[in-house]
């Protein structure tokens, strides 16, 4: 299997002063630019389009490379997207945008506010999951696509897929929801609350005006990333990777970086500073906290009426969004007689498993996408446990 090769990120303005974006809160944005990438060729009838929704710190660069001489420029889901891969670009046209509120080319709180000429900062309106989907749908219209073959997302990306399927199921085709939740637990909200507190209490945050003042909440953002990264890995994965090994040949004592796991987390925190913005971290995690698509009693009825068939995948070692989160969605859909397939994948790698090349996981996604549209599909023997 090969990569899609060298790719470029494209950009388009989807909303402007004449046609502003009205958010679910009623607030408006008079300029919304979206960064996105595409892979493969769109069929003449646009029947082969697959939409990718990215996770919290992801971006539009899901596959291929930006620089052939830089292996670090590979897309974050390159193992899933490309010729011969589960999302086979020899047959599918794959779209991945950076979401609204992000910091990798799409309008967000670090963007310039047209009304002031300075970064929005905390003047940027609060976002809801529905607002991400509104912008995704506008991108589809821009590309001339009315209905997707499938919509795929992991973690926060899976939440976007659920939101889209619950409000416009006629567009999403076959939703694939991976390692995600329909409603965060108190523990999940607590993790995000501590991360936001670390950022906002950093003196460099400057009440959100750090971009205009030339400071950065580096310590707070790096701590937020370090803590989040712990939740992305299972205890088994951390033990196998680091155990109680010292970073050097022997312990140096004191309160500095001594254990290998401490060094790893410190590296994760520092490297994160160069690619993500603290304000986006605040806004996107807050949108996750309030997400609850099935609070709308009509949501599952819309999905049933549209004949939506949903695939949910969880990983047995994921404790951030455990299998219980997926089973809740399976139960809600099954009770409403919405066709739903579910597979729990064995993996030692925790929540990050959705980014990895696991054979059972990839086979499940490939089978569901390949047979999307076949009413007889799937069978339990093809994709694991099926619940109706």
XYZ file of C-alpha atoms in Angstrom:
388
model
C 0.000 0.000 0.000
C 1.257 3.457 -0.892
C 0.630 6.995 0.205
C -1.406 9.559 -1.678
C 1.918 11.353 -2.154
C 2.561 15.048 -1.866
C -0.507 17.129 -1.095
C -1.336 20.771 -0.540
C -3.787 22.348 1.856
C -6.451 24.394 0.095
C -8.434 27.301 1.491
C -11.845 28.780 0.789
C -13.965 31.557 2.289
C -17.383 30.017 2.942
C -19.048 32.909 4.795
C -18.603 36.669 4.379
C -20.280 39.983 5.240
C -23.048 39.401 2.697
C -23.574 35.834 3.882
C -22.382 35.612 7.503
C -22.257 32.433 9.520
C -25.023 32.388 12.117
C -24.013 30.184 15.022
C -26.400 28.097 17.064
C -26.086 30.709 19.844
C -27.322 33.434 17.486
C -23.920 35.117 17.235
C -22.537 35.760 13.775
C -19.136 35.565 12.106
C -18.732 37.807 9.060
C -15.691 35.999 7.674
C -15.101 32.256 7.848
C -12.201 30.757 5.981
C -11.718 26.983 5.916
C -8.537 25.017 5.265
C -9.074 21.573 3.768
C -7.412 18.794 1.821
C -8.791 16.232 -0.623
C -7.427 12.887 -1.789
C -8.516 10.808 -4.770
C -10.863 11.791 -7.587
C -14.505 12.758 -7.231
C -16.795 10.566 -9.342
C -18.867 12.334 -12.027
C -21.994 11.718 -9.963
C -20.176 12.621 -6.704
C -21.167 9.261 -5.235
C -17.768 8.309 -3.802
C -17.100 11.146 -1.350
C -16.018 10.390 2.221
C -15.725 13.152 4.812
C -13.173 13.007 7.647
C -13.798 14.881 10.915
C -10.649 15.333 12.966
C -9.997 15.061 16.690
C -9.224 17.854 19.159
C -5.686 18.712 18.070
C -5.938 17.450 14.499
C -6.064 19.472 11.305
C -6.863 19.234 7.601
C -3.684 17.281 6.799
C -4.958 13.730 7.185
C -2.944 11.888 4.521
C 0.083 12.161 2.268
C 3.027 14.471 2.881
C 3.535 18.197 2.550
C 7.278 17.847 2.034
C 8.655 14.616 0.510
C 11.963 15.259 2.278
C 10.339 15.600 5.691
C 8.890 12.341 7.067
C 7.337 14.322 9.910
C 5.016 16.027 7.409
C 2.956 12.872 6.931
C -0.792 13.210 7.522
C -2.184 12.175 10.896
C -4.409 9.380 9.464
C -2.146 8.299 6.615
C -2.371 4.637 7.649
C -6.132 4.710 6.961
C -6.311 6.853 3.804
C -4.652 6.061 0.488
C -4.454 3.527 -2.342
C -5.339 0.058 -1.078
C -6.054 1.300 2.438
C -9.429 1.134 4.236
C -10.362 4.510 2.741
C -9.087 3.549 -0.686
C -8.354 6.656 -2.728
C -8.221 4.588 -5.913
C -11.999 4.496 -5.538
C -12.948 7.148 -2.979
C -12.713 10.931 -2.834
C -11.722 11.846 0.717
C -12.213 15.319 2.216
C -10.744 16.575 5.484
C -11.089 20.177 6.726
C -9.688 21.938 9.764
C -12.744 22.626 11.906
C -14.199 25.980 12.931
C -12.401 27.315 16.001
C -9.188 25.562 15.034
C -5.783 27.107 14.495
C -4.506 25.429 11.346
C -5.999 27.591 8.631
C -9.673 27.734 9.588
C -11.165 30.758 11.322
C -10.872 30.548 15.093
C -10.205 32.673 18.183
C -6.639 33.417 17.090
C -7.866 34.796 13.740
C -8.143 38.499 13.047
C -11.478 40.053 13.977
C -12.506 42.185 10.945
C -14.196 44.659 13.287
C -11.046 45.427 15.301
C -8.075 44.379 13.201
C -6.757 42.359 16.147
C -7.098 38.683 17.087
C -10.546 37.763 18.400
C -9.148 36.179 21.569
C -11.992 35.736 24.074
C -14.278 37.942 21.962
C -14.694 34.948 19.668
C -18.178 33.510 20.263
C -18.582 30.213 22.085
C -19.085 27.279 19.752
C -21.301 24.217 19.720
C -20.821 20.929 17.901
C -23.611 21.993 15.551
C -21.515 24.977 14.437
C -18.678 22.698 13.317
C -21.201 20.740 11.264
C -22.747 23.866 9.738
C -19.347 24.779 8.309
C -18.701 21.189 7.143
C -22.004 21.239 5.283
C -21.096 24.549 3.640
C -17.831 23.015 2.443
C -19.774 20.132 0.906
C -21.961 22.582 -1.009
C -18.853 24.407 -2.199
C -17.486 21.107 -3.540
C -20.773 20.301 -5.269
C -21.555 17.236 -3.131
C -25.096 16.605 -1.898
C -24.654 13.256 -0.164
C -21.603 11.494 1.206
C -20.866 7.811 0.894
C -19.618 7.885 4.480
C -18.591 10.288 7.222
C -15.768 9.147 9.503
C -14.330 10.546 12.718
C -12.498 9.554 15.882
C -12.804 11.116 19.342
C -14.013 14.720 18.849
C -14.268 13.802 15.166
C -16.708 11.038 16.054
C -18.798 13.536 17.991
C -19.020 15.730 14.890
C -20.152 12.690 12.895
C -22.877 11.953 15.459
C -24.046 15.568 15.411
C -24.194 15.608 11.619
C -26.031 12.298 11.492
C -28.549 13.521 14.062
C -29.418 16.763 12.259
C -28.906 16.013 8.553
C -28.768 12.222 8.177
C -29.627 12.445 4.481
C -26.164 13.950 3.870
C -23.804 11.769 5.895
C -24.338 8.468 4.096
C -22.912 5.854 6.449
C -21.568 7.400 9.668
C -18.496 5.796 11.263
C -18.032 6.846 14.894
C -14.735 5.739 16.461
C -13.643 6.012 20.109
C -16.146 8.765 20.760
C -18.963 9.776 23.095
C -22.441 11.205 22.775
C -22.236 12.833 26.200
C -19.177 13.423 28.358
C -19.035 12.061 31.871
C -18.176 14.248 34.854
C -14.669 12.772 34.790
C -14.126 13.814 31.171
C -15.416 17.320 31.845
C -13.110 17.478 34.875
C -10.028 16.639 32.810
C -10.827 19.458 30.396
C -11.601 21.863 33.240
C -8.159 21.311 34.764
C -6.511 21.750 31.353
C -8.321 25.036 30.773
C -7.450 26.231 34.276
C -3.755 25.536 33.626
C -3.933 27.659 30.467
C -6.014 30.531 31.814
C -4.060 30.854 35.069
C -0.739 31.063 33.269
C 0.424 34.725 33.523
C 1.274 34.578 29.823
C -2.407 34.078 28.998
C -2.956 37.801 29.660
C -6.748 37.451 29.891
C -6.717 35.935 26.430
C -4.892 38.870 24.807
C -1.535 37.116 24.605
C -1.370 37.275 20.798
C -1.746 41.055 20.783
C 0.619 41.484 23.738
C 3.333 39.160 22.454
C 3.175 36.671 25.326
C 2.178 33.010 25.349
C 0.772 30.727 28.056
C 3.469 28.168 27.319
C 3.553 26.529 30.720
C -0.227 26.212 30.975
C -0.671 24.833 27.466
C 2.154 22.334 27.862
C 0.716 21.098 31.172
C -2.708 20.757 29.556
C -1.174 18.645 26.795
C 0.824 16.517 29.227
C -2.246 15.703 31.285
C -4.393 15.006 28.223
C -1.740 12.712 26.802
C -1.875 10.566 29.922
C -5.574 9.993 29.265
C -4.900 8.973 25.665
C -2.729 6.001 26.690
C -3.687 2.926 28.672
C -1.843 1.900 31.813
C -0.583 -1.180 29.975
C 0.770 0.907 27.106
C 2.611 3.237 29.466
C 4.053 0.328 31.448
C 5.254 -1.424 28.292
C 6.710 1.733 26.799
C 8.305 3.267 29.895
C 7.919 1.066 32.953
C 9.896 2.591 35.809
C 12.990 3.176 33.699
C 15.148 6.181 34.411
C 15.875 8.655 31.645
C 19.589 8.369 32.332
C 21.468 5.230 33.315
C 20.552 5.794 36.939
C 18.407 8.042 39.094
C 19.630 11.564 39.721
C 17.114 12.202 42.486
C 15.434 15.538 43.156
C 12.375 16.949 41.415
C 13.616 17.251 37.840
C 12.897 14.926 34.931
C 14.194 11.566 36.136
C 11.928 8.805 34.807
C 11.559 8.033 31.108
C 7.817 8.713 31.265
C 8.511 12.185 32.680
C 10.839 12.944 29.791
C 8.240 11.728 27.298
C 5.495 13.912 28.746
C 7.788 16.933 28.885
C 8.613 16.416 25.204
C 4.938 16.125 24.325
C 4.185 19.360 26.171
C 6.950 21.344 24.505
C 6.376 20.012 20.968
C 2.690 20.860 21.263
C 3.485 24.561 21.677
C 4.709 24.832 18.115
C 1.560 23.495 16.485
C -1.477 24.414 18.567
C -3.048 27.537 20.010
C -4.219 27.835 23.606
C -7.414 29.659 22.668
C -8.456 26.887 20.288
C -7.839 24.407 23.088
C -10.250 26.333 25.313
C -12.987 26.698 22.712
C -12.909 23.168 21.334
C -12.827 21.416 24.698
C -15.728 23.547 25.911
C -17.820 22.548 22.891
C -17.173 18.924 23.797
C -18.406 19.490 27.368
C -21.870 20.600 26.243
C -22.306 18.033 23.479
C -25.486 15.949 23.864
C -27.162 15.330 20.471
C -29.736 12.887 21.797
C -31.151 15.510 24.137
C -33.168 16.332 21.013
C -35.856 13.617 20.988
C -36.262 13.977 17.226
C -32.611 13.164 16.493
C -32.939 9.390 16.361
C -36.242 9.642 14.524
C -34.584 11.654 11.772
C -31.878 9.005 11.504
C -34.451 6.218 11.338
C -36.479 8.028 8.685
C -33.362 8.500 6.562
C -32.393 4.836 6.842
C -29.059 5.790 8.392
C -26.824 2.820 9.222
C -24.207 3.685 11.850
C -20.960 1.892 12.675
C -19.517 2.413 16.153
C -16.040 1.248 17.122
C -14.477 1.282 20.575
C -11.204 -0.047 21.996
C -11.129 -2.250 25.077
C -8.262 -0.346 26.746
C -9.622 3.148 26.063
C -10.556 4.633 29.432
C -10.973 8.206 28.210
C -13.972 7.256 26.033
C -14.560 3.722 27.188
C -16.700 1.132 25.443
C -19.562 2.183 27.729
C -19.764 5.470 25.781
C -20.236 3.589 22.505
C -22.696 1.136 24.014
C -24.869 4.029 25.166
C -25.166 5.208 21.562
C -25.805 1.656 20.343
C -28.614 1.273 22.882
C -30.247 4.611 22.004
C -30.157 3.849 18.281
C -31.273 0.250 18.647
C -34.238 1.242 20.809
C -35.325 3.608 18.018
C -34.744 0.847 15.429
C -31.942 2.731 13.708
C -29.622 0.169 12.040
C -26.392 0.120 14.020
C -23.300 -2.062 14.018
C -20.838 -2.141 16.863
C -17.357 -3.557 17.299
C -15.073 -3.422 20.315
C -11.479 -3.849 19.162
C -8.816 -5.409 21.375
C -5.862 -3.051 21.669
C -3.346 -2.289 24.431
C -2.870 1.314 23.303
C -5.854 3.088 24.848
C -7.661 6.016 23.262
C -4.845 6.624 20.761
C -5.721 3.281 19.145
C -8.006 5.073 16.683
C -4.899 6.610 15.103
C -3.005 3.326 14.794
C -2.837 0.559 12.195
C -4.639 -2.292 13.938
C -5.707 -5.117 11.576
C -9.159 -5.801 13.093
C -9.919 -2.091 13.259
C -8.900 -1.439 9.674
C -10.743 -4.511 8.381
C -13.903 -3.333 10.102
C -13.743 0.148 8.587
C -12.864 -1.238 5.144
C -15.775 -3.695 5.143
C -18.315 -1.106 6.240
C -17.192 1.509 3.690
C -16.891 -1.051 0.873
C -20.419 -2.308 1.427
C -21.974 1.054 2.265
C -25.355 1.234 0.613
C -25.902 -2.517 0.589
C -29.051 -2.992 2.672
C -28.062 -6.556 3.472
C -24.841 -5.358 5.049
C -23.432 -5.776 7.595
C -23.574 -9.211 9.154
C -22.131 -9.972 12.547
C -19.491 -12.197 11.016
C -18.251 -9.356 8.818
C -17.849 -6.512 11.256
C -18.201 -8.106 14.657
C -21.142 -7.572 16.963
C -24.226 -6.161 15.337
C -27.064 -4.658 17.358
C -30.413 -3.757 15.867
